[in-house]
Amino acid sequence: MELKTKVNKNERVTCGVIGVGHLGMHHARLYSELENAELVGVFDTDTLRARVIADQYGCEAFQSVAALIKKCQALSVVTPTTMHAATAIPLLESGCHLLVEKPLCTNLAEAEAMIAAAEAHHCILQVGHVEHFNPVNGYLEKHVRAPKYITADRLSPFPNRGTDVGVTLDLMIHDLGVVLQLVRSPVRSIEAIGIGVLSQTEDIANARLHFENGCVADFNTSRVSAKKERTLRIFQPGGYLSMDFMAQSGHRVWKEAGCIRQEAIPLQKTEPLKAELKSFIDCVLHAHTPKVDGYVARSALSVALEITRQIQSKGLVS
Ligand code: NAD
């Protein structure tokens, strides 16, 4: 697909944020800091919140999306997930480049419609799978060759927000996105269980994926945990990698001359969200395809939806 760029490469990209709650506030902060971006304004249905964030980051609080898009070449959509498609499609149809937070949306029909709108209007559609911009993932992309078994643990205390979708779409989707990119083989089968504890949707989810190439991956996700954890272990012939997305650290273990050796992996710490937004702006400036485009996000969504379906079919969530 040919992507358009209306932006002169020496100019800054004019940006805005739709939905400036917990995460959208950070999108506004980062656009206000990035060298090639100019934060023009924000829009939120909570007008007071919009004004507070606009004052904090020195931009305008717009009264409508229509007014905001007239002034922006690129927008972040950081509304609740159930609103992503309804918000994003008209924006793409009016020719705006978008960074839509993860998960892309809540069903595959919406995902197809968003991808089609981006293609028809030659717009960038990047999706906020932020772990793809974590230095841990950068290391894994270079060093994972033939994974045989993977475990992913992502645990959080109860957030009191984001429960419009289950923990699979809210949190496990991060690990699904990373693992699908690392294994690079079609998913052969999925088994999942989960329960709702404090919400109407599942708060704990466990899933096992079998891949065509023989790799197996186990995902353990909770948003009712006392502790916060984001870890991934990858076992491949000759040794394993144990990685921590939150600490941005890891170690590798291998066998050498009959002894087990272990060493820490040196990683340069970054702010992954900043790297993600910078990459989005670069894509707009240079008409590049994003690292996490609609297709990459749809693959993770498709697996997450099957996990959600299996959990719901077992009747343990309302
Ligand atoms: P939030 O509830 O804190 O913020 C959502 C904001 O959107 C609120 O201020 C609300 O008033 C506003 N809003 C609701 N409907 C709107 C509409 N139609 N138009 C404009 N504004 C609207 O939620 P959050 O935690 O910031 O999550 C927002 C999105 O970001 C979700 O999709 C979530 O999955 C995603 N998220 C991603 C990550 C990540 O790691 N990438 C982390 C947190 C949240």
Short mmCIF file of C-alpha atoms and ligand atoms in Angstrom, two decimals:
data_model
loop_
_atom_site.label_atom_id
_atom_site.label_comp_id
_atom_site.label_asym_id
_atom_site.label_seq_id
_atom_site.Cartn_x
_atom_site.Cartn_y
_atom_site.Cartn_z
CA MET A 1 0.00 0.00 0.00
CA GLU A 2 1.24 3.47 -0.81
CA LEU A 3 1.21 5.65 2.30
CA LYS A 4 0.72 9.35 1.89
CA THR A 5 2.71 11.95 3.68
CA LYS A 6 1.53 15.55 3.61
CA VAL A 7 4.36 16.46 5.91
CA ASN A 8 7.51 18.17 4.75
CA LYS A 9 10.40 16.18 6.26
CA ASN A 10 11.85 19.34 7.83
CA GLU A 11 8.55 20.19 9.54
CA ARG A 12 7.14 18.94 12.81
CA VAL A 13 4.09 16.67 12.65
CA THR A 14 1.03 18.33 14.18
CA CYS A 15 -0.42 15.92 16.75
CA GLY A 16 -3.40 15.52 19.02
CA VAL A 17 -4.76 13.01 21.50
CA ILE A 18 -8.35 11.75 21.76
CA GLY A 19 -9.01 10.41 25.27
CA VAL A 20 -6.63 11.84 27.87
CA GLY A 21 -7.25 9.55 30.83
CA HIS A 22 -4.58 7.46 32.55
CA LEU A 23 -2.60 6.62 29.39
CA GLY A 24 -3.70 9.39 26.99
CA MET A 25 -2.12 11.92 29.34
CA HIS A 26 1.26 10.29 28.63
CA HIS A 27 0.66 10.45 24.86
CA ALA A 28 0.06 14.21 25.29
CA ARG A 29 3.20 14.58 27.44
CA LEU A 30 5.36 12.73 24.93
CA TYR A 31 4.07 14.58 21.85
CA SER A 32 4.88 17.79 23.72
CA GLU A 33 8.47 16.54 24.23
CA LEU A 34 9.28 14.85 20.91
CA GLU A 35 11.51 16.81 18.59
CA ASN A 36 9.57 16.10 15.38
CA ALA A 37 6.12 16.52 16.90
CA GLU A 38 4.00 19.52 17.84
CA LEU A 39 1.21 18.89 20.33
CA VAL A 40 -1.71 20.96 19.02
CA GLY A 41 -4.52 19.80 21.26
CA VAL A 42 -6.53 17.16 23.03
CA PHE A 43 -10.18 16.10 23.08
CA ASP A 44 -11.94 14.14 25.84
CA THR A 45 -15.65 13.68 26.53
CA ASP A 46 -14.70 14.69 30.07
CA THR A 47 -14.16 18.37 29.21
CA LEU A 48 -12.67 19.22 32.61
CA ARG A 49 -10.06 16.49 32.24
CA ALA A 50 -9.26 17.72 28.71
CA ARG A 51 -8.67 21.25 30.02
CA VAL A 52 -6.42 20.08 32.87
CA ILE A 53 -4.23 18.02 30.49
CA ALA A 54 -4.18 20.80 27.86
CA ASP A 55 -3.01 23.31 30.48
CA GLN A 56 -0.39 20.88 31.77
CA TYR A 57 1.18 20.32 28.35
CA GLY A 58 0.60 23.73 26.78
CA CYS A 59 -1.98 22.99 24.09
CA GLU A 60 -5.67 23.59 23.35
CA ALA A 61 -8.60 21.59 24.77
CA PHE A 62 -10.84 21.14 21.71
CA GLN A 63 -14.63 21.01 21.99
CA SER A 64 -15.02 18.34 19.30
CA VAL A 65 -13.06 15.74 17.37
CA ALA A 66 -14.06 17.54 14.15
CA ALA A 67 -12.34 20.73 15.33
CA LEU A 68 -9.22 18.82 16.43
CA ILE A 69 -8.69 16.94 13.16
CA LYS A 70 -8.75 20.17 11.16
CA LYS A 71 -5.50 21.11 12.95
CA CYS A 72 -3.72 17.72 13.13
CA GLN A 73 -1.86 15.43 10.76
CA ALA A 74 -1.60 12.62 13.31
CA LEU A 75 -3.70 11.56 16.28
CA SER A 76 -3.53 9.07 19.14
CA VAL A 77 -6.80 7.31 19.99
CA VAL A 78 -6.63 6.49 23.69
CA THR A 79 -10.32 6.06 24.48
CA PRO A 80 -11.70 2.93 26.18
CA THR A 81 -11.22 -0.09 23.89
CA THR A 82 -14.93 -0.47 23.12
CA MET A 83 -14.77 3.01 21.50
CA HIS A 84 -11.66 2.47 19.34
CA ALA A 85 -13.33 1.47 16.06
CA ALA A 86 -16.14 4.06 16.23
CA THR A 87 -13.59 6.77 16.99
CA ALA A 88 -10.90 5.67 14.54
CA ILE A 89 -12.81 4.89 11.33
CA PRO A 90 -14.14 8.44 10.65
CA LEU A 91 -10.67 9.83 11.44
CA LEU A 92 -9.01 7.49 8.92
CA GLU A 93 -11.72 8.41 6.39
CA SER A 94 -10.78 12.05 6.81
CA GLY A 95 -7.14 11.23 6.05
CA CYS A 96 -5.61 11.36 9.53
CA HIS A 97 -2.67 9.10 10.50
CA LEU A 98 -3.54 7.19 13.67
CA LEU A 99 -1.90 5.54 16.62
CA VAL A 100 -4.70 3.51 18.20
CA GLU A 101 -4.03 2.08 21.64
CA LYS A 102 -4.05 -1.66 22.15
CA PRO A 103 -6.07 -3.79 21.74
CA LEU A 104 -6.93 -2.60 18.22
CA CYS A 105 -10.68 -3.09 18.92
CA THR A 106 -13.07 -5.69 20.27
CA ASN A 107 -13.92 -7.89 17.26
CA LEU A 108 -12.53 -8.92 13.89
CA ALA A 109 -15.21 -7.15 11.83
CA GLU A 110 -14.14 -3.85 13.41
CA ALA A 111 -10.49 -4.73 12.83
CA GLU A 112 -11.14 -5.38 9.11
CA ALA A 113 -13.05 -2.10 8.82
CA MET A 114 -10.21 -0.14 10.44
CA ILE A 115 -7.55 -1.74 8.25
CA ALA A 116 -9.68 -1.17 5.13
CA ALA A 117 -10.26 2.50 6.03
CA ALA A 118 -6.52 3.04 6.58
CA GLU A 119 -5.69 1.43 3.24
CA ALA A 120 -8.42 3.23 1.27
CA HIS A 121 -7.23 6.60 2.56
CA HIS A 122 -3.45 5.81 2.51
CA CYS A 123 -3.15 6.47 6.23
CA ILE A 124 -0.82 4.98 8.79
CA LEU A 125 -2.58 2.81 11.33
CA GLN A 126 -0.18 1.97 14.14
CA VAL A 127 -1.40 0.05 17.19
CA GLY A 128 -0.10 0.62 20.71
CA HIS A 129 1.54 -2.72 21.46
CA VAL A 130 4.13 -0.93 23.54
CA GLU A 131 6.18 -4.01 24.52
CA HIS A 132 7.34 -4.25 20.90
CA PHE A 133 9.32 -1.08 21.70
CA ASN A 134 10.73 -2.39 24.99
CA PRO A 135 14.49 -3.07 24.85
CA VAL A 136 13.69 -6.61 26.10
CA ASN A 137 11.83 -7.23 22.85
CA GLY A 138 14.68 -5.70 20.84
CA TYR A 139 17.01 -8.29 22.41
CA LEU A 140 14.58 -11.16 21.83
CA GLU A 141 14.11 -10.22 18.17
CA LYS A 142 17.87 -10.67 17.68
CA HIS A 143 18.49 -13.75 19.83
CA VAL A 144 15.45 -16.01 19.69
CA ARG A 145 16.03 -18.56 16.94
CA ALA A 146 14.11 -21.78 17.58
CA PRO A 147 11.83 -21.40 20.62
CA LYS A 148 10.38 -24.70 21.85
CA TYR A 149 8.60 -23.61 25.00
CA ILE A 150 7.62 -20.14 26.25
CA THR A 151 6.01 -18.98 29.48
CA ALA A 152 4.59 -15.47 29.84
CA ASP A 153 3.42 -14.08 33.20
CA ARG A 154 1.72 -10.71 33.40
CA LEU A 155 0.16 -9.86 36.75
CA SER A 156 -1.27 -6.57 38.05
CA PRO A 157 -3.24 -5.30 41.01
CA PHE A 158 -6.88 -4.52 40.18
CA PRO A 159 -6.90 -1.32 38.08
CA ASN A 160 -10.53 -0.13 38.55
CA ARG A 161 -10.50 0.87 34.87
CA GLY A 162 -10.12 -0.93 31.55
CA THR A 163 -12.60 -3.57 32.69
CA ASP A 164 -14.81 -2.84 29.66
CA VAL A 165 -12.81 -5.77 28.23
CA GLY A 166 -11.45 -8.90 29.95
CA VAL A 167 -7.87 -9.31 31.10
CA THR A 168 -7.08 -11.24 27.91
CA LEU A 169 -7.77 -8.21 25.68
CA ASP A 170 -6.45 -5.81 28.29
CA LEU A 171 -3.13 -7.42 29.37
CA MET A 172 -2.49 -10.83 27.78
CA ILE A 173 -2.67 -9.18 24.34
CA HIS A 174 0.80 -7.68 25.00
CA ASP A 175 2.38 -11.11 25.44
CA LEU A 176 0.38 -12.62 22.58
CA GLY A 177 1.70 -9.91 20.25
CA VAL A 178 5.31 -10.44 21.33
CA VAL A 179 5.16 -14.26 21.22
CA LEU A 180 3.42 -14.44 17.82
CA GLN A 181 6.17 -12.25 16.36
CA LEU A 182 8.93 -14.40 17.93
CA VAL A 183 7.55 -17.85 17.03
CA ARG A 184 6.57 -16.90 13.46
CA SER A 185 4.45 -20.02 12.91
CA PRO A 186 0.67 -20.41 12.58
CA VAL A 187 -1.24 -21.26 15.76
CA ARG A 188 -2.51 -24.85 15.55
CA SER A 189 -4.65 -24.95 18.69
CA ILE A 190 -5.63 -22.94 21.76
CA GLU A 191 -6.84 -24.06 25.19
CA ALA A 192 -7.95 -21.44 27.71
CA ILE A 193 -9.58 -21.01 31.08
CA GLY A 194 -10.39 -17.90 33.07
CA ILE A 195 -12.64 -16.44 35.72
CA GLY A 196 -14.18 -13.13 36.69
CA VAL A 197 -13.34 -12.16 40.26
CA LEU A 198 -14.05 -8.45 40.65
CA SER A 199 -15.50 -7.58 37.20
CA GLN A 200 -18.12 -8.70 34.74
CA THR A 201 -15.33 -9.86 32.41
CA GLU A 202 -12.47 -12.31 33.19
CA ASP A 203 -9.85 -11.04 35.64
CA ILE A 204 -7.65 -14.14 35.47
CA ALA A 205 -6.86 -15.97 32.24
CA ASN A 206 -4.60 -18.89 31.42
CA ALA A 207 -4.01 -20.05 27.86
CA ARG A 208 -1.83 -22.60 26.09
CA LEU A 209 -1.00 -22.13 22.41
CA HIS A 210 0.35 -24.95 20.23
CA PHE A 211 2.11 -23.72 17.09
CA GLU A 212 2.45 -25.59 13.78
CA ASN A 213 6.25 -25.69 14.24
CA GLY A 214 5.88 -27.60 17.54
CA CYS A 215 6.49 -24.65 19.88
CA VAL A 216 4.18 -24.43 22.92
CA ALA A 217 3.49 -21.19 24.81
CA ASP A 218 1.75 -20.78 28.18
CA PHE A 219 0.24 -17.44 29.16
CA ASN A 220 -0.69 -16.61 32.75
CA THR A 221 -2.45 -13.26 33.22
CA SER A 222 -4.17 -11.66 36.19
CA ARG A 223 -5.41 -8.19 37.14
CA VAL A 224 -6.31 -9.20 40.70
CA SER A 225 -2.81 -9.94 41.88
CA ALA A 226 -1.10 -8.41 44.93
CA LYS A 227 2.09 -7.94 42.91
CA LYS A 228 2.99 -6.58 39.49
CA GLU A 229 4.98 -8.82 37.14
CA ARG A 230 5.75 -8.88 33.40
CA THR A 231 8.11 -11.78 32.68
CA LEU A 232 8.82 -14.03 29.72
CA ARG A 233 10.94 -17.22 29.62
CA ILE A 234 12.01 -18.73 26.34
CA PHE A 235 13.49 -22.23 26.14
CA GLN A 236 15.32 -23.23 22.99
CA PRO A 237 17.94 -25.87 22.20
CA GLY A 238 21.11 -25.10 24.16
CA GLY A 239 19.63 -22.91 26.89
CA TYR A 240 17.01 -20.40 27.89
CA LEU A 241 16.37 -16.67 28.25
CA SER A 242 14.58 -15.23 31.27
CA MET A 243 13.37 -11.67 30.67
CA ASP A 244 11.62 -8.98 32.70
CA PHE A 245 9.74 -6.33 30.68
CA MET A 246 9.12 -4.15 33.71
CA ALA A 247 12.71 -4.05 35.00
CA GLN A 248 14.03 -4.11 31.40
CA SER A 249 16.50 -6.80 32.41
CA GLY A 250 17.16 -10.47 31.79
CA HIS A 251 19.64 -13.30 31.92
CA ARG A 252 20.57 -16.22 29.75
CA VAL A 253 21.39 -19.72 30.93
CA TRP A 254 23.30 -22.28 28.86
CA LYS A 255 25.47 -25.40 29.21
CA GLU A 256 29.18 -25.23 28.46
CA ALA A 257 31.81 -27.95 29.01
CA GLY A 258 29.40 -29.85 31.25
CA CYS A 259 28.66 -26.80 33.46
CA ILE A 260 25.57 -24.60 33.65
CA ARG A 261 26.53 -20.97 32.98
CA GLN A 262 24.42 -17.88 33.60
CA GLU A 263 24.99 -14.26 32.68
CA ALA A 264 23.01 -11.04 32.91
CA ILE A 265 21.92 -9.50 29.60
CA PRO A 266 23.03 -5.86 29.33
CA LEU A 267 20.09 -3.73 28.15
CA GLN A 268 19.93 0.03 27.67
CA LYS A 269 16.80 1.17 29.58
CA THR A 270 14.33 3.36 27.66
CA GLU A 271 10.77 4.62 27.99
CA PRO A 272 9.00 2.20 25.61
CA LEU A 273 6.00 4.52 25.09
CA LYS A 274 8.33 7.31 24.01
CA ALA A 275 10.06 4.97 21.54
CA GLU A 276 6.62 3.90 20.23
CA LEU A 277 5.42 7.49 19.66
CA LYS A 278 8.74 8.51 18.13
CA SER A 279 8.49 5.58 15.74
CA PHE A 280 4.92 6.63 14.82
CA ILE A 281 6.04 10.19 14.06
CA ASP A 282 8.92 8.84 11.96
CA CYS A 283 6.47 6.67 10.00
CA VAL A 284 4.29 9.74 9.32
CA LEU A 285 7.29 11.82 8.25
CA HIS A 286 8.80 9.18 5.99
CA ALA A 287 5.64 7.28 4.90
CA HIS A 288 6.94 4.06 6.47
CA THR A 289 4.85 1.06 7.50
CA PRO A 290 4.72 0.87 11.31
CA LYS A 291 6.38 -1.96 13.24
CA VAL A 292 2.96 -2.82 14.74
CA ASP A 293 0.44 -2.13 11.98
CA GLY A 294 -3.19 -3.17 11.74
CA TYR A 295 -2.29 -6.64 10.47
CA VAL A 296 0.15 -7.41 13.31
CA ALA A 297 -2.42 -6.17 15.83
CA ARG A 298 -5.24 -8.14 14.18
CA SER A 299 -3.22 -11.40 14.54
CA ALA A 300 -2.86 -10.88 18.29
CA LEU A 301 -6.51 -9.79 18.55
CA SER A 302 -7.71 -12.89 16.72
CA VAL A 303 -5.96 -15.21 19.21
CA ALA A 304 -7.12 -13.09 22.17
CA LEU A 305 -10.73 -13.27 20.94
CA GLU A 306 -10.60 -17.08 20.69
CA ILE A 307 -9.21 -17.23 24.25
CA THR A 308 -12.01 -14.91 25.40
CA ARG A 309 -14.61 -17.02 23.58
CA GLN A 310 -13.40 -20.21 25.27
CA ILE A 311 -13.41 -18.55 28.69
CA GLN A 312 -16.93 -17.20 28.18
CA SER A 313 -18.18 -20.56 26.87
CA LYS A 314 -17.15 -22.21 30.16
CA GLY A 315 -19.60 -19.94 31.99
CA LEU A 316 -17.19 -18.65 34.66
CA VAL A 317 -17.70 -15.00 33.72
CA SER A 318 -21.04 -13.22 33.54
P1 NAD B 1 -9.03 5.78 31.06
O1 NAD B 1 -10.40 5.36 31.43
O2 NAD B 1 -8.09 6.22 32.13
O3 NAD B 1 -9.07 6.94 29.95
C1 NAD B 1 -9.98 6.95 28.88
C2 NAD B 1 -10.32 8.41 28.59
O4 NAD B 1 -11.12 8.44 27.40
C3 NAD B 1 -11.16 9.07 29.70
O5 NAD B 1 -10.58 10.32 30.05
C4 NAD B 1 -12.55 9.26 29.06
O6 NAD B 1 -13.22 10.40 29.55
C5 NAD B 1 -12.19 9.37 27.60
N1 NAD B 1 -13.25 9.01 26.65
C6 NAD B 1 -14.19 8.03 26.77
N2 NAD B 1 -14.93 7.99 25.63
C7 NAD B 1 -14.44 8.93 24.81
C8 NAD B 1 -14.77 9.36 23.50
N3 NAD B 1 -15.76 8.78 22.80
N4 NAD B 1 -14.07 10.37 22.95
C9 NAD B 1 -13.05 10.97 23.63
N5 NAD B 1 -12.69 10.60 24.89
C10 NAD B 1 -13.37 9.59 25.46
O7 NAD B 1 -8.43 4.53 30.26
P2 NAD B 1 -6.88 4.21 29.96
O8 NAD B 1 -6.36 3.30 30.99
O9 NAD B 1 -6.17 5.45 29.63
O10 NAD B 1 -7.06 3.30 28.63
C11 NAD B 1 -7.37 3.86 27.38
C12 NAD B 1 -6.92 2.91 26.28
O11 NAD B 1 -5.51 2.73 26.41
C13 NAD B 1 -7.53 1.51 26.35
O12 NAD B 1 -7.75 1.04 25.06
C14 NAD B 1 -6.45 0.66 27.03
O13 NAD B 1 -6.47 -0.70 26.62
C15 NAD B 1 -5.19 1.34 26.50
N6 NAD B 1 -4.06 1.18 27.41
C16 NAD B 1 -2.90 0.70 26.90
C17 NAD B 1 -1.81 0.51 27.73
C18 NAD B 1 -0.51 0.01 27.16
O14 NAD B 1 0.31 -0.51 27.89
N7 NAD B 1 -0.29 0.16 25.86
C19 NAD B 1 -1.88 0.84 29.09
C20 NAD B 1 -3.08 1.35 29.58
C21 NAD B 1 -4.17 1.52 28.72
#
